[in-house]
Coordinates of C-alpha atoms (C1' of nucleotides) in Angstrom, one line a residue:
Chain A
X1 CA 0.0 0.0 0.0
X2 CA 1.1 3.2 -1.0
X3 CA 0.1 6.3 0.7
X4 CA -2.1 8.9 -0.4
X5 CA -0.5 12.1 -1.6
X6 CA -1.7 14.6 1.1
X7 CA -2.6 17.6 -0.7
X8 CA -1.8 21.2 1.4
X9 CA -5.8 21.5 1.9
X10 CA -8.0 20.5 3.8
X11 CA -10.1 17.2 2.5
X12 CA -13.5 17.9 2.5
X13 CA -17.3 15.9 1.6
X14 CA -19.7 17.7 -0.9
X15 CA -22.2 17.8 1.5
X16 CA -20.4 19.9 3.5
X17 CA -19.0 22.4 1.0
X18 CA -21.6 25.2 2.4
X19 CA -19.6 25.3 5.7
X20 CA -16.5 26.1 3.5
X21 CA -17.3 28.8 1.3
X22 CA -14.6 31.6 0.6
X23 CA -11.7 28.8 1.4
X24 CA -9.4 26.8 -0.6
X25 CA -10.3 23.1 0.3
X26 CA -9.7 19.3 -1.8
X27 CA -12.6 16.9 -3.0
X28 CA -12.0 13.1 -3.7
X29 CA -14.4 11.4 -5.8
X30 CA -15.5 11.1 -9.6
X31 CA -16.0 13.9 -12.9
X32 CA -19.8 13.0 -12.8
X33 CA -20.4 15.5 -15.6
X34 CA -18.7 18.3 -17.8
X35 CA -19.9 21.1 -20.0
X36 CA -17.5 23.0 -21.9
X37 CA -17.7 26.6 -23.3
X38 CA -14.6 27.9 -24.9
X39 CA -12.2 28.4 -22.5
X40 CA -14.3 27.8 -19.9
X41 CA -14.8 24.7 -18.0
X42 CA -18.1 22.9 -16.1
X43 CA -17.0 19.8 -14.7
X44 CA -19.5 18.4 -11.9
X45 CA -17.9 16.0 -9.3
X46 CA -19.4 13.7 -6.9
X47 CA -17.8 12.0 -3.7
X48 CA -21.0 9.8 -2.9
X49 CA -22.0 12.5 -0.3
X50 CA -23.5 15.0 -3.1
X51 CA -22.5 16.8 -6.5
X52 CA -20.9 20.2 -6.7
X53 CA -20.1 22.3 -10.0
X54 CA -16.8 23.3 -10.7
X55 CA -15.4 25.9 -12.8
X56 CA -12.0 26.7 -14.5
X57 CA -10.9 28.7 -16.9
X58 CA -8.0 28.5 -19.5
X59 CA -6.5 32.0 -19.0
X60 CA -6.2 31.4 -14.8
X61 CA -5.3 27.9 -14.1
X62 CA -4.3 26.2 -17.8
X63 CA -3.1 22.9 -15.9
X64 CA -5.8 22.2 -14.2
X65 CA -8.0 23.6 -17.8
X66 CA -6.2 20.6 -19.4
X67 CA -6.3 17.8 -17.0
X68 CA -9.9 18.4 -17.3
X69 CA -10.4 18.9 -20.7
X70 CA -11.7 15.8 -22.5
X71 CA -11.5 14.2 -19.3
X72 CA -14.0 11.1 -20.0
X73 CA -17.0 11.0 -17.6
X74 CA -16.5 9.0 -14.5
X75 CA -12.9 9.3 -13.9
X76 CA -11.6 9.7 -10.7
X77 CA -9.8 12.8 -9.7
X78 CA -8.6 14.9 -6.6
X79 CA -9.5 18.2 -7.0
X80 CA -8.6 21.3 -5.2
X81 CA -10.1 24.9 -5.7
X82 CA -12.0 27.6 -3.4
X83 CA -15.6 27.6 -2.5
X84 CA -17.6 29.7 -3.6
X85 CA -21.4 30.7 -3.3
X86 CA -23.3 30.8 -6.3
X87 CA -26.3 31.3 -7.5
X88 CA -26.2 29.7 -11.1
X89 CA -25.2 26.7 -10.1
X90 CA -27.2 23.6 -8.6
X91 CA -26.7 23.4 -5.1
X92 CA -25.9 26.9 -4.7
X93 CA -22.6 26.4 -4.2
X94 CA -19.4 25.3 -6.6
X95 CA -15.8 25.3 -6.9
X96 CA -13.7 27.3 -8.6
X97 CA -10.7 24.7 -9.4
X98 CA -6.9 25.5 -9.7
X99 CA -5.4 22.2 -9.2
X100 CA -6.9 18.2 -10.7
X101 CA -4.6 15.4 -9.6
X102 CA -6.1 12.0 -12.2
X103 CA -6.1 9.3 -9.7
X104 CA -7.6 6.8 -13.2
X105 CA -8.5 8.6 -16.4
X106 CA -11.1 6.4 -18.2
X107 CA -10.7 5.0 -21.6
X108 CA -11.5 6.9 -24.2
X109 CA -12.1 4.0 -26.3
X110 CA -14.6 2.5 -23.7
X111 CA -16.6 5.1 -22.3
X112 CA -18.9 4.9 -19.0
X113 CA -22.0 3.2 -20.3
X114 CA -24.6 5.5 -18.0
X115 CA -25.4 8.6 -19.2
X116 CA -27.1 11.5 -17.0
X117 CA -30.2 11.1 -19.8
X118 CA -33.1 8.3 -19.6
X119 CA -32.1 4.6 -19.7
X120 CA -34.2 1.5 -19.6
X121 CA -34.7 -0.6 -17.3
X122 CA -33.2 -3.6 -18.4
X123 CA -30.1 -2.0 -19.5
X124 CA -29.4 -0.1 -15.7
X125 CA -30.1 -3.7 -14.1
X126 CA -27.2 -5.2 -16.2
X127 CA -25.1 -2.6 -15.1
X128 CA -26.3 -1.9 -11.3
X129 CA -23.2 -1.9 -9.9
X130 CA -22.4 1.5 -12.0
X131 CA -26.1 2.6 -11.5
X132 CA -25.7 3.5 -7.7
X133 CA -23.3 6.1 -8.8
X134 CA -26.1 8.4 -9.5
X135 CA -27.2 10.6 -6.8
X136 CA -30.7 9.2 -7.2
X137 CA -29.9 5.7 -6.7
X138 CA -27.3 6.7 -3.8
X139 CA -29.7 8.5 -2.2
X140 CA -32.5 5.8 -1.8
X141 CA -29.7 3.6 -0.8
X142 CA -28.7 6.0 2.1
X143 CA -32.6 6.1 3.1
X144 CA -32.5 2.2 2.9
X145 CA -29.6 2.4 5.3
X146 CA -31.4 5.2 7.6
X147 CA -34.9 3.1 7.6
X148 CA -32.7 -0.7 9.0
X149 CA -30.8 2.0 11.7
X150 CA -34.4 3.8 12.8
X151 CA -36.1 0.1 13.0
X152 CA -33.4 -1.6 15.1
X153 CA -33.4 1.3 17.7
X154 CA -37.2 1.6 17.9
X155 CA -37.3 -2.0 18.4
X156 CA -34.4 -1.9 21.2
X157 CA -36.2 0.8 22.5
X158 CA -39.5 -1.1 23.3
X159 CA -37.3 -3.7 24.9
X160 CA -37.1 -6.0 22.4
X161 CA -33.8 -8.3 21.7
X162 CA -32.5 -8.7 18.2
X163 CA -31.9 -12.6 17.6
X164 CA -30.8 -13.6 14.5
X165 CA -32.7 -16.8 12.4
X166 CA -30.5 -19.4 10.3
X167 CA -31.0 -18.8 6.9
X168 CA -30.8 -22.7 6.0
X169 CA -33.8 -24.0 7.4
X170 CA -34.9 -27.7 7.3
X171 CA -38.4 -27.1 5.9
X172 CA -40.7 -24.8 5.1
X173 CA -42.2 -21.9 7.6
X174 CA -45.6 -21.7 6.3
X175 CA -45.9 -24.0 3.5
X176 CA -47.3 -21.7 0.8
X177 CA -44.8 -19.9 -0.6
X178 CA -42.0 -21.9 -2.9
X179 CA -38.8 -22.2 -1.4
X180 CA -35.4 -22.3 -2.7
X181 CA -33.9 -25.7 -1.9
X182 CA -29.7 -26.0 -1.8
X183 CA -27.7 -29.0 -1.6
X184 CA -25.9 -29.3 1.8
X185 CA -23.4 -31.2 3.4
X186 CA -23.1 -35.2 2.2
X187 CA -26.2 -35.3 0.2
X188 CA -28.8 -33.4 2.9
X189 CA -31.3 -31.2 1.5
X190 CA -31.8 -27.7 2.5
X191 CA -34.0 -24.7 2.1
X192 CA -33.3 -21.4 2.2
X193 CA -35.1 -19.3 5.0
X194 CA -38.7 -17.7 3.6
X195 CA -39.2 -16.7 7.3
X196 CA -37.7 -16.2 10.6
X197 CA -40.8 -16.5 12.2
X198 CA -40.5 -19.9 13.8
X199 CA -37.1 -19.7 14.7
X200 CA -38.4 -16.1 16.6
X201 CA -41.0 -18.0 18.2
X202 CA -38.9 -20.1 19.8
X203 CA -36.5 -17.0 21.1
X204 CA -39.5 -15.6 22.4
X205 CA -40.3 -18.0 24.8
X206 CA -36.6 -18.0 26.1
X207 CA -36.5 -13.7 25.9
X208 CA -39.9 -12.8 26.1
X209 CA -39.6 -9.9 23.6
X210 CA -37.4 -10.6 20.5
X211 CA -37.3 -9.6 16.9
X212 CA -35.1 -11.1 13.6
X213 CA -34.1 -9.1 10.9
X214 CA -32.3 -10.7 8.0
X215 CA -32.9 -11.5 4.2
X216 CA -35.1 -13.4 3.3
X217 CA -35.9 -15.6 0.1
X218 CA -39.0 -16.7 -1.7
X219 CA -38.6 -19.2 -5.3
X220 CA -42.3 -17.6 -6.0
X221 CA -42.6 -16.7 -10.4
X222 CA -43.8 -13.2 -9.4
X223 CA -42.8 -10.8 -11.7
X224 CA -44.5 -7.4 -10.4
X225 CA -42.7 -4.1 -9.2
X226 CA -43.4 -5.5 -5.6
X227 CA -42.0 -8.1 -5.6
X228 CA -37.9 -9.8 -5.0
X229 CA -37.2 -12.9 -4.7
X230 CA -34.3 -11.8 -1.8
X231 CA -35.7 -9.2 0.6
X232 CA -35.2 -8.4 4.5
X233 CA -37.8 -8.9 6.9
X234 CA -37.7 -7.6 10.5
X235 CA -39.9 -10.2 13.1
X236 CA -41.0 -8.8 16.1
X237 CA -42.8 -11.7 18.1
X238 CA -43.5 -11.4 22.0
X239 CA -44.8 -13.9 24.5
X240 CA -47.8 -13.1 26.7
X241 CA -48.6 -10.3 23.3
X242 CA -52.0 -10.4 21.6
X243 CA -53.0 -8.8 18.6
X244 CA -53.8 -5.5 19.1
X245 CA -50.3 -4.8 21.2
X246 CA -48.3 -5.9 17.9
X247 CA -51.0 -3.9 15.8
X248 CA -49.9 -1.0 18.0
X249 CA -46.2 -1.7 18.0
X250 CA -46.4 -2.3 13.8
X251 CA -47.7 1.5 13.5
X252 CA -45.2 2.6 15.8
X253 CA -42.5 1.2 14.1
X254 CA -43.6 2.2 11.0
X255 CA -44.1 6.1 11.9
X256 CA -40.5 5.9 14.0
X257 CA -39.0 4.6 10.4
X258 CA -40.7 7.4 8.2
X259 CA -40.0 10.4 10.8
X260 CA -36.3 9.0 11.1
X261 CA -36.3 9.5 7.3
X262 CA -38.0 12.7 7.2
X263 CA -35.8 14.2 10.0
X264 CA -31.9 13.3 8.9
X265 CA -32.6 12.2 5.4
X266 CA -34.1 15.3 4.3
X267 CA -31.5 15.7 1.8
X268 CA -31.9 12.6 0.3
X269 CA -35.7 12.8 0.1
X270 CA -35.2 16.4 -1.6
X271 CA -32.5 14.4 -4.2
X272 CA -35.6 12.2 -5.5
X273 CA -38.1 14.7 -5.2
X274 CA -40.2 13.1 -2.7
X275 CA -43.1 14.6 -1.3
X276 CA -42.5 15.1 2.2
X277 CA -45.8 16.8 3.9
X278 CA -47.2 13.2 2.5
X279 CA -44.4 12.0 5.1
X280 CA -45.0 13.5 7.8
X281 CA -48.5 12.8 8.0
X282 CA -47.1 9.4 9.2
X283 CA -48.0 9.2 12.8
X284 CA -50.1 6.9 15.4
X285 CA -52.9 5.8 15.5
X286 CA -53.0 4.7 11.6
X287 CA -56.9 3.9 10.8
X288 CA -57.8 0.0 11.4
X289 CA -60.8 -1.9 9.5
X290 CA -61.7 -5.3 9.8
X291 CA -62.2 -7.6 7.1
X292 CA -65.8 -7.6 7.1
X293 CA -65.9 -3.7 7.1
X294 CA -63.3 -4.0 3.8
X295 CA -65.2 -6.3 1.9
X296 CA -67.6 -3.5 2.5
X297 CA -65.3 -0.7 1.4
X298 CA -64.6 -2.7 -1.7
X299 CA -68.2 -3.3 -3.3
X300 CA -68.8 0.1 -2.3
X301 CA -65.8 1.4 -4.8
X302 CA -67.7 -1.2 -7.0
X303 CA -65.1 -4.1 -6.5
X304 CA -66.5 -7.7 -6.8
X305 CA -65.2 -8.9 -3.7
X306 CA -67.2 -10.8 -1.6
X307 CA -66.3 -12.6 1.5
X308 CA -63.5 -14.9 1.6
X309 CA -61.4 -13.9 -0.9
X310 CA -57.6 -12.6 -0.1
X311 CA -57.2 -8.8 -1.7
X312 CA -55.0 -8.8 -4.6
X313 CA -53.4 -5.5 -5.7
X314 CA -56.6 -3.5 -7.2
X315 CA -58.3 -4.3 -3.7
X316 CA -55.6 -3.2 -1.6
X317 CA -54.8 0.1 -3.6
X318 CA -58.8 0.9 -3.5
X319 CA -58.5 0.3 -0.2
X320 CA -55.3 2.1 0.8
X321 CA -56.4 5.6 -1.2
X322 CA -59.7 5.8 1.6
X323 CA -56.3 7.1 4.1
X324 CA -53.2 9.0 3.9
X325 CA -52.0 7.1 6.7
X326 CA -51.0 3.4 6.3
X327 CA -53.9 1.0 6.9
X328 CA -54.4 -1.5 9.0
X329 CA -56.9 -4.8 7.7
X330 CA -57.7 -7.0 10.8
X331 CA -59.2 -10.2 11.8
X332 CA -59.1 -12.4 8.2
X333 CA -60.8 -15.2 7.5
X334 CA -59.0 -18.0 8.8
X335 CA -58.7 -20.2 5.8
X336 CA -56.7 -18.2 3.9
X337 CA -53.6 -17.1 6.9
X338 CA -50.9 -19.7 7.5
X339 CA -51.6 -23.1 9.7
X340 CA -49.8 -21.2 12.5
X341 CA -52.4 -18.5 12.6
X342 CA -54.7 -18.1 15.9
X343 CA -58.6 -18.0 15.6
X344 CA -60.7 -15.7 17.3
X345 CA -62.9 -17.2 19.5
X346 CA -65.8 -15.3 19.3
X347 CA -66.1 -16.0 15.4
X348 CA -63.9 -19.3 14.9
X349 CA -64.2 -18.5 11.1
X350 CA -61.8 -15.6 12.0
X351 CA -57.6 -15.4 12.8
X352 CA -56.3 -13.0 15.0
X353 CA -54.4 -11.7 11.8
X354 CA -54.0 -8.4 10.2
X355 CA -51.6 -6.8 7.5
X356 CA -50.9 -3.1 7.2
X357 CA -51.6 -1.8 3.5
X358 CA -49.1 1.4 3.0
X359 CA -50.8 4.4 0.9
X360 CA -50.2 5.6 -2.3
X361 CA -50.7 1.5 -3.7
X362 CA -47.7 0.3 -2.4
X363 CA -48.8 -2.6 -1.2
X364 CA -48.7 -4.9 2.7
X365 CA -45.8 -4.1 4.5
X366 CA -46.7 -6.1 7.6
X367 CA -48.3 -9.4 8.1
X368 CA -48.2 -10.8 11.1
X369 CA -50.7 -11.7 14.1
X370 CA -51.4 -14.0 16.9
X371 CA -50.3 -17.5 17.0
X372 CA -51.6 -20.9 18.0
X373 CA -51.0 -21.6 21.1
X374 CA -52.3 -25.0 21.9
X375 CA -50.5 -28.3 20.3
X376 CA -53.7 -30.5 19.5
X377 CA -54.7 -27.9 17.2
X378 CA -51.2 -26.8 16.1
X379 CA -50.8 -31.1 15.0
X380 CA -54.0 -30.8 13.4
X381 CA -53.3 -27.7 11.1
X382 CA -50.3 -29.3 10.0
X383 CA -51.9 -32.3 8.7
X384 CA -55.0 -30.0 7.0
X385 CA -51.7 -28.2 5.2
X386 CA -49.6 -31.5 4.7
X387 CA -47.0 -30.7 6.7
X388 CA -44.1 -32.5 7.3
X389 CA -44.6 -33.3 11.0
X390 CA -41.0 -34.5 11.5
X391 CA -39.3 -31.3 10.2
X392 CA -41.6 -29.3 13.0
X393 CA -41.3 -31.4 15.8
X394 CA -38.7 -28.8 17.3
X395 CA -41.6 -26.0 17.0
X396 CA -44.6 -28.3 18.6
X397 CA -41.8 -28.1 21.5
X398 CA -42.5 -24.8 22.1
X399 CA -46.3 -26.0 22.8
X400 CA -45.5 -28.9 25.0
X401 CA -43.6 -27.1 27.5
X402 CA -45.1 -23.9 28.4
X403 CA -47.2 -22.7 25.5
X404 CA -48.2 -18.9 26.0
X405 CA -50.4 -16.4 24.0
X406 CA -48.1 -14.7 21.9
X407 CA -47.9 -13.2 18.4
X408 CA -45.7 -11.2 16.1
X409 CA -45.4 -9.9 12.3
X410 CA -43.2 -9.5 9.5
X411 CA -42.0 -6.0 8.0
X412 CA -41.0 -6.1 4.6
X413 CA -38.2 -4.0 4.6
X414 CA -38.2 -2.5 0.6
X415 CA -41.6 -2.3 0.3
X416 CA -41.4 0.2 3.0
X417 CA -38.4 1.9 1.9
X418 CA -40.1 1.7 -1.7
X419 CA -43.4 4.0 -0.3
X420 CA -41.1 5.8 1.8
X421 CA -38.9 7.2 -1.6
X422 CA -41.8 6.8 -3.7
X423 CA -40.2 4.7 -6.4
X424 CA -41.5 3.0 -9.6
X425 CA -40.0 -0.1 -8.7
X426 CA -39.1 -1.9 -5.2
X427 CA -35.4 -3.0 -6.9
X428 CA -34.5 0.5 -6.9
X429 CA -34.2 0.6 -3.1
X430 CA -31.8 -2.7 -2.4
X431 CA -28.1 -2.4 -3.6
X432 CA -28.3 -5.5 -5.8
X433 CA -32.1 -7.1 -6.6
X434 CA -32.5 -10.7 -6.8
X435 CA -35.7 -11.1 -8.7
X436 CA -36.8 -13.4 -11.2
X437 CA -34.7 -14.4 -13.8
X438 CA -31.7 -11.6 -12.7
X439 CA -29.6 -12.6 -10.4
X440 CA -26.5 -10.4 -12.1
X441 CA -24.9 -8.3 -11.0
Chain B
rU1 C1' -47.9 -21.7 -14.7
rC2 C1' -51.2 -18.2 -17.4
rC3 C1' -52.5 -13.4 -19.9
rC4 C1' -50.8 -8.7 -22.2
rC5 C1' -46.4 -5.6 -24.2
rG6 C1' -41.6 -5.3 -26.2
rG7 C1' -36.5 -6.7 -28.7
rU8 C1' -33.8 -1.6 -34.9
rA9 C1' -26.5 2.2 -34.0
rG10 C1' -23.1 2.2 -27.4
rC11 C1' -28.1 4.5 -25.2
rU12 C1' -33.5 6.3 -26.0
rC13 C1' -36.5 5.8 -30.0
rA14 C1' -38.6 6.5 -35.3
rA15 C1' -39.5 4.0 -39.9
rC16 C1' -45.2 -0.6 -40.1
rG17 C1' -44.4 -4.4 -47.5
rG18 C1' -40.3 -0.8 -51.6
rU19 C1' -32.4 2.1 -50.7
rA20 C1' -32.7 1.8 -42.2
rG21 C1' -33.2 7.4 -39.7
rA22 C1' -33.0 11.2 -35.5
rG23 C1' -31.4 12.9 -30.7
rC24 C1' -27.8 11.7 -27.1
rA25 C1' -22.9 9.3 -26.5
rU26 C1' -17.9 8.8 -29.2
rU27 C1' -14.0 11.5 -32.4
rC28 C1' -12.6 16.3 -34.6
rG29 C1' -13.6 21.8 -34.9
rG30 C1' -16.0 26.5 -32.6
rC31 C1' -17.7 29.2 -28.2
rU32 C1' -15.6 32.9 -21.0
rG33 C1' -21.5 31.3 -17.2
rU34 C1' -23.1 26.4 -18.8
rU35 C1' -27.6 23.7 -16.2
rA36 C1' -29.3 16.4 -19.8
rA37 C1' -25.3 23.5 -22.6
rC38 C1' -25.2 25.0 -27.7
rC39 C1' -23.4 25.3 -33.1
rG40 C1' -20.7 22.5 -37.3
rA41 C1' -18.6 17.9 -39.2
rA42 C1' -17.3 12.5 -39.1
rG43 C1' -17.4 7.4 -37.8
rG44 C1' -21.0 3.9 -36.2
rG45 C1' -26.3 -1.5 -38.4
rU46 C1' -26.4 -9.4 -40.4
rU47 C1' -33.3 -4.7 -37.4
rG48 C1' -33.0 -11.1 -31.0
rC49 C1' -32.7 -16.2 -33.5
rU50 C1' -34.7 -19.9 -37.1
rA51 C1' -38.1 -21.1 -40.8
rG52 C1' -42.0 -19.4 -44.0
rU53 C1' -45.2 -16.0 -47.3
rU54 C1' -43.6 -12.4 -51.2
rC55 C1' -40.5 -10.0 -57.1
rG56 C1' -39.1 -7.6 -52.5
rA57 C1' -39.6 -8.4 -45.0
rA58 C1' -37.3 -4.2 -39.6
rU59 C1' -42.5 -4.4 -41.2
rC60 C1' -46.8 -10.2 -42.4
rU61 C1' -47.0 -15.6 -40.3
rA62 C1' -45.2 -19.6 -37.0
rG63 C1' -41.8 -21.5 -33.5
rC64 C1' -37.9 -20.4 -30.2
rC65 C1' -34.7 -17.1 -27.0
rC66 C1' -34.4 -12.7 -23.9
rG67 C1' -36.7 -8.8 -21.2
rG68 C1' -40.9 -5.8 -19.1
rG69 C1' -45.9 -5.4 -16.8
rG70 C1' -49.8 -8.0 -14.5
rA71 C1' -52.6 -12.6 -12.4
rG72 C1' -52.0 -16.4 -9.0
rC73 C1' -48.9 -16.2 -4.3
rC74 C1' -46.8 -13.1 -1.0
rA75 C1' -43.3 -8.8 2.5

RNA sequence: UCCCCGGUAGCUCAACGGUAGAGCAUUCGGCUGUUAACCGAAGGGUUGCUAGUUCGAAUCUAGCCCGGGGAGCCA
């Protein structure tokens, strides 16, 4: 390792160029963009913090005019030059440069494939790894990172534990979703984790308030903007809970995460244009509505629905534009929730079950509920699904020796951070999205 | 698995039965305040693949491949 040349200036991020105006300071990072006019340069770096135009001119500081010049987009430089406050250029502030140090010129003769004009889809998937460069992608990525910091301390902060689930898993969790099987040691079979949920069960009853929060993976052929077939999900699951307390600590969570975002990634929400008063609307109590009081909803709008179907995406967008807040859909008809799923016993046709729907159509971001808690009935929904009853013997465990009320959810990580940035497309807010039929980069 | 839509220059698209084009990018030239700068010039193509219809196919037909959106299922 060599060291770095240490330039006579001080070393400074983008983002903080505003603190620095009227002195002389260095940025490290990348020629995102350059115009030329005569003998007048506008190159635009980035440093992953932010962009910041420069300016140079040929009659003041030729050198640093013709290290620039023709400099191909995206090659890395170390730039020194003074800060300066000004009006015509984006951000308000820019740099006018008198020394460029090349740390790697790029090739002329292959030049970087993104430009700053529209791309398609398929074409910035191939290249993701040169995608996050732009400041929009980097700035849902540093909302991605603000939403998992916000989550873990809201959930420390209601005294829960974080304890993490394997991600090789002997067997299913629920059963209905396809999982990804992977050969393991001398000829086993194993699956990959589409849950943590049992596994968080089972730390419940030895920490009373726990949560998991890991990726995730689902073999299911959906091809929709909602959907990945790697995602994280955080867990919560407490002994002694019912339904309401997890209905209460879901919309807590969810307004901590979004007023986290609103407070210190104001910037980043500004980058991608996101509405923000739609934002901070996000606080407690979010509305609630029980199943029977959707179906209602629904044939009001003039949905067919009737009762007993699940809500596909038209339902739950009709539904979710009734609220600005997220929504919260309770008490399901038991058939169609997981064998694991408690019934209500006032209406036995009922689970103790509810998702929350985010606005705008983006979808459930939290399923979760109460659980079973006796084993008779626990055996008797695994053979109604045809479970393997060897592969869950470890789980009836936690009913044979002292079974409690308790319940939990799952948070889909992107699909929140998707509502919360507004995106197109929930692969836009993980670094690298493992949907169907991509797993490249 | 099913249903729709698409695949043409490096990129985004046009041409929809009669010689394959534009903008951007690249290269060269011009410009001292540009905002995806602008102006001028040049290079750049086996129209996803394979058959078929036709005097003639990017264009019509069939099959296949790849991608996108949606359904089912789910976070």
């Amino acid at each position: 390792m060599t060291q770095d040349k240490q330039p006579a200036t001080t070393i400074i991020t983008i983002e903080d160029a505003g603190k620095h105006v009227g002195s002389t300071v260095t940025i490290r990072g990348w020629l995102y963009n350059q115009r030329e006019s005569g003998k007048l340069l506008f190159p635009i770096f980035r440093d992953g913090t932010g962009v910041i135009q420069g300016v140079v001119s040929l009659k003041e500081h030729a050198e640093a005019f013709n290290a620039l010049k023709g400099l191909p987009q995206e090659s890395s430089v170390i730039v020194t030059g003074t800060i300066r406050a000004e009006a015509r250029a984006t951000g308000g502030f820019e740099m006018h440069v008198s020394n460029v140090e090349v740390v790697q010129r790029v090739s002329d003769s292959e030049p970087y494939p993104i430009q700053l004009k529209e791309h398609g889809v398929d074409f910035l998937l191939d290249r993701r790894h040169l995608w996050i460069r732009t400041p929009r992608q980097a700035a849902i990525l540093r909302i991605r990172a603000e939403a998992e910091l916000s989550a873990r301390i809201y959930m420390d902060s209601q005294g829960y534990t974080l304890t993490d689930a394997p991600i090789f898993t002997p067997a299913a969790c629920e059963g209905t979703s396809t999982l990804f099987e992977v050969n393991y040691i001398d000829d086993q079979k194993a699956y990959l984790t589409q849950s943590g949920q049992l596994y968080v069960e089972a730390t419940a009853a030895a920490l009373g308030k726990v949560y998991t929060f890991g990726p995730t993976f689902r073999a299911e052929k959906s091809k929709t903007r909602r959907h990945l077939t790697e995602f994280w999900m955080l867990e919560p699951e407490a002994s002694f809970a019912h339904l309401e307390d997890m209905v209460q600590l879901g919309e807590g969570l969810v307004s901590a995460v979004v007023q986290s975002v609103v407070k210190n990634r104001t910037r980043e929400l500004e980058t991608i244009q996101r509405d923000i008063s739609k934002l901070e609307k996000i606080v407690p109590p979010f509305p609630r509505v029980s199943y029977d009081d959707a179906i209602k909803v629904l044939q009001k709008a003039g949905n067919p629905a009737k009762w007993g179907d699940d809500f596909g995406g038209d339902e739950e967008t009709i539904l979710s534009k009734e609220f600005e807040k997220p929504v919260i859909i309770h008490r399901y008809p038991a058939a169609m929730k997981a064998f694991y799923m408690a019934t209500d016993e006032q209406r036995p046709d009922l689970s103790l079950s509810f998702d929350m729907i985010a606005p705008e159509g983006y979808g459930e971001i939290i399923g979760g509920g109460e659980r079973l808690a006796n084993y008779d009935t626990l055996v008797k929904r695994l053979r109604e699904h045809n479970l393997p009853e060897e592969a869950f013997q470890w789980y009836l465990d936690l009913r044979r020796y002292g079974s409690v009320p308790h319940a939990g959810f799952g948070l889909g990580l992107e699909r929140t951070v998707a509502w919360i940035c507004g995106t197109e497309h929930i692969r836009e807010v993980i670094p690298f999205p493992r949907m169907l039929y991509r797993v490249y980069p």
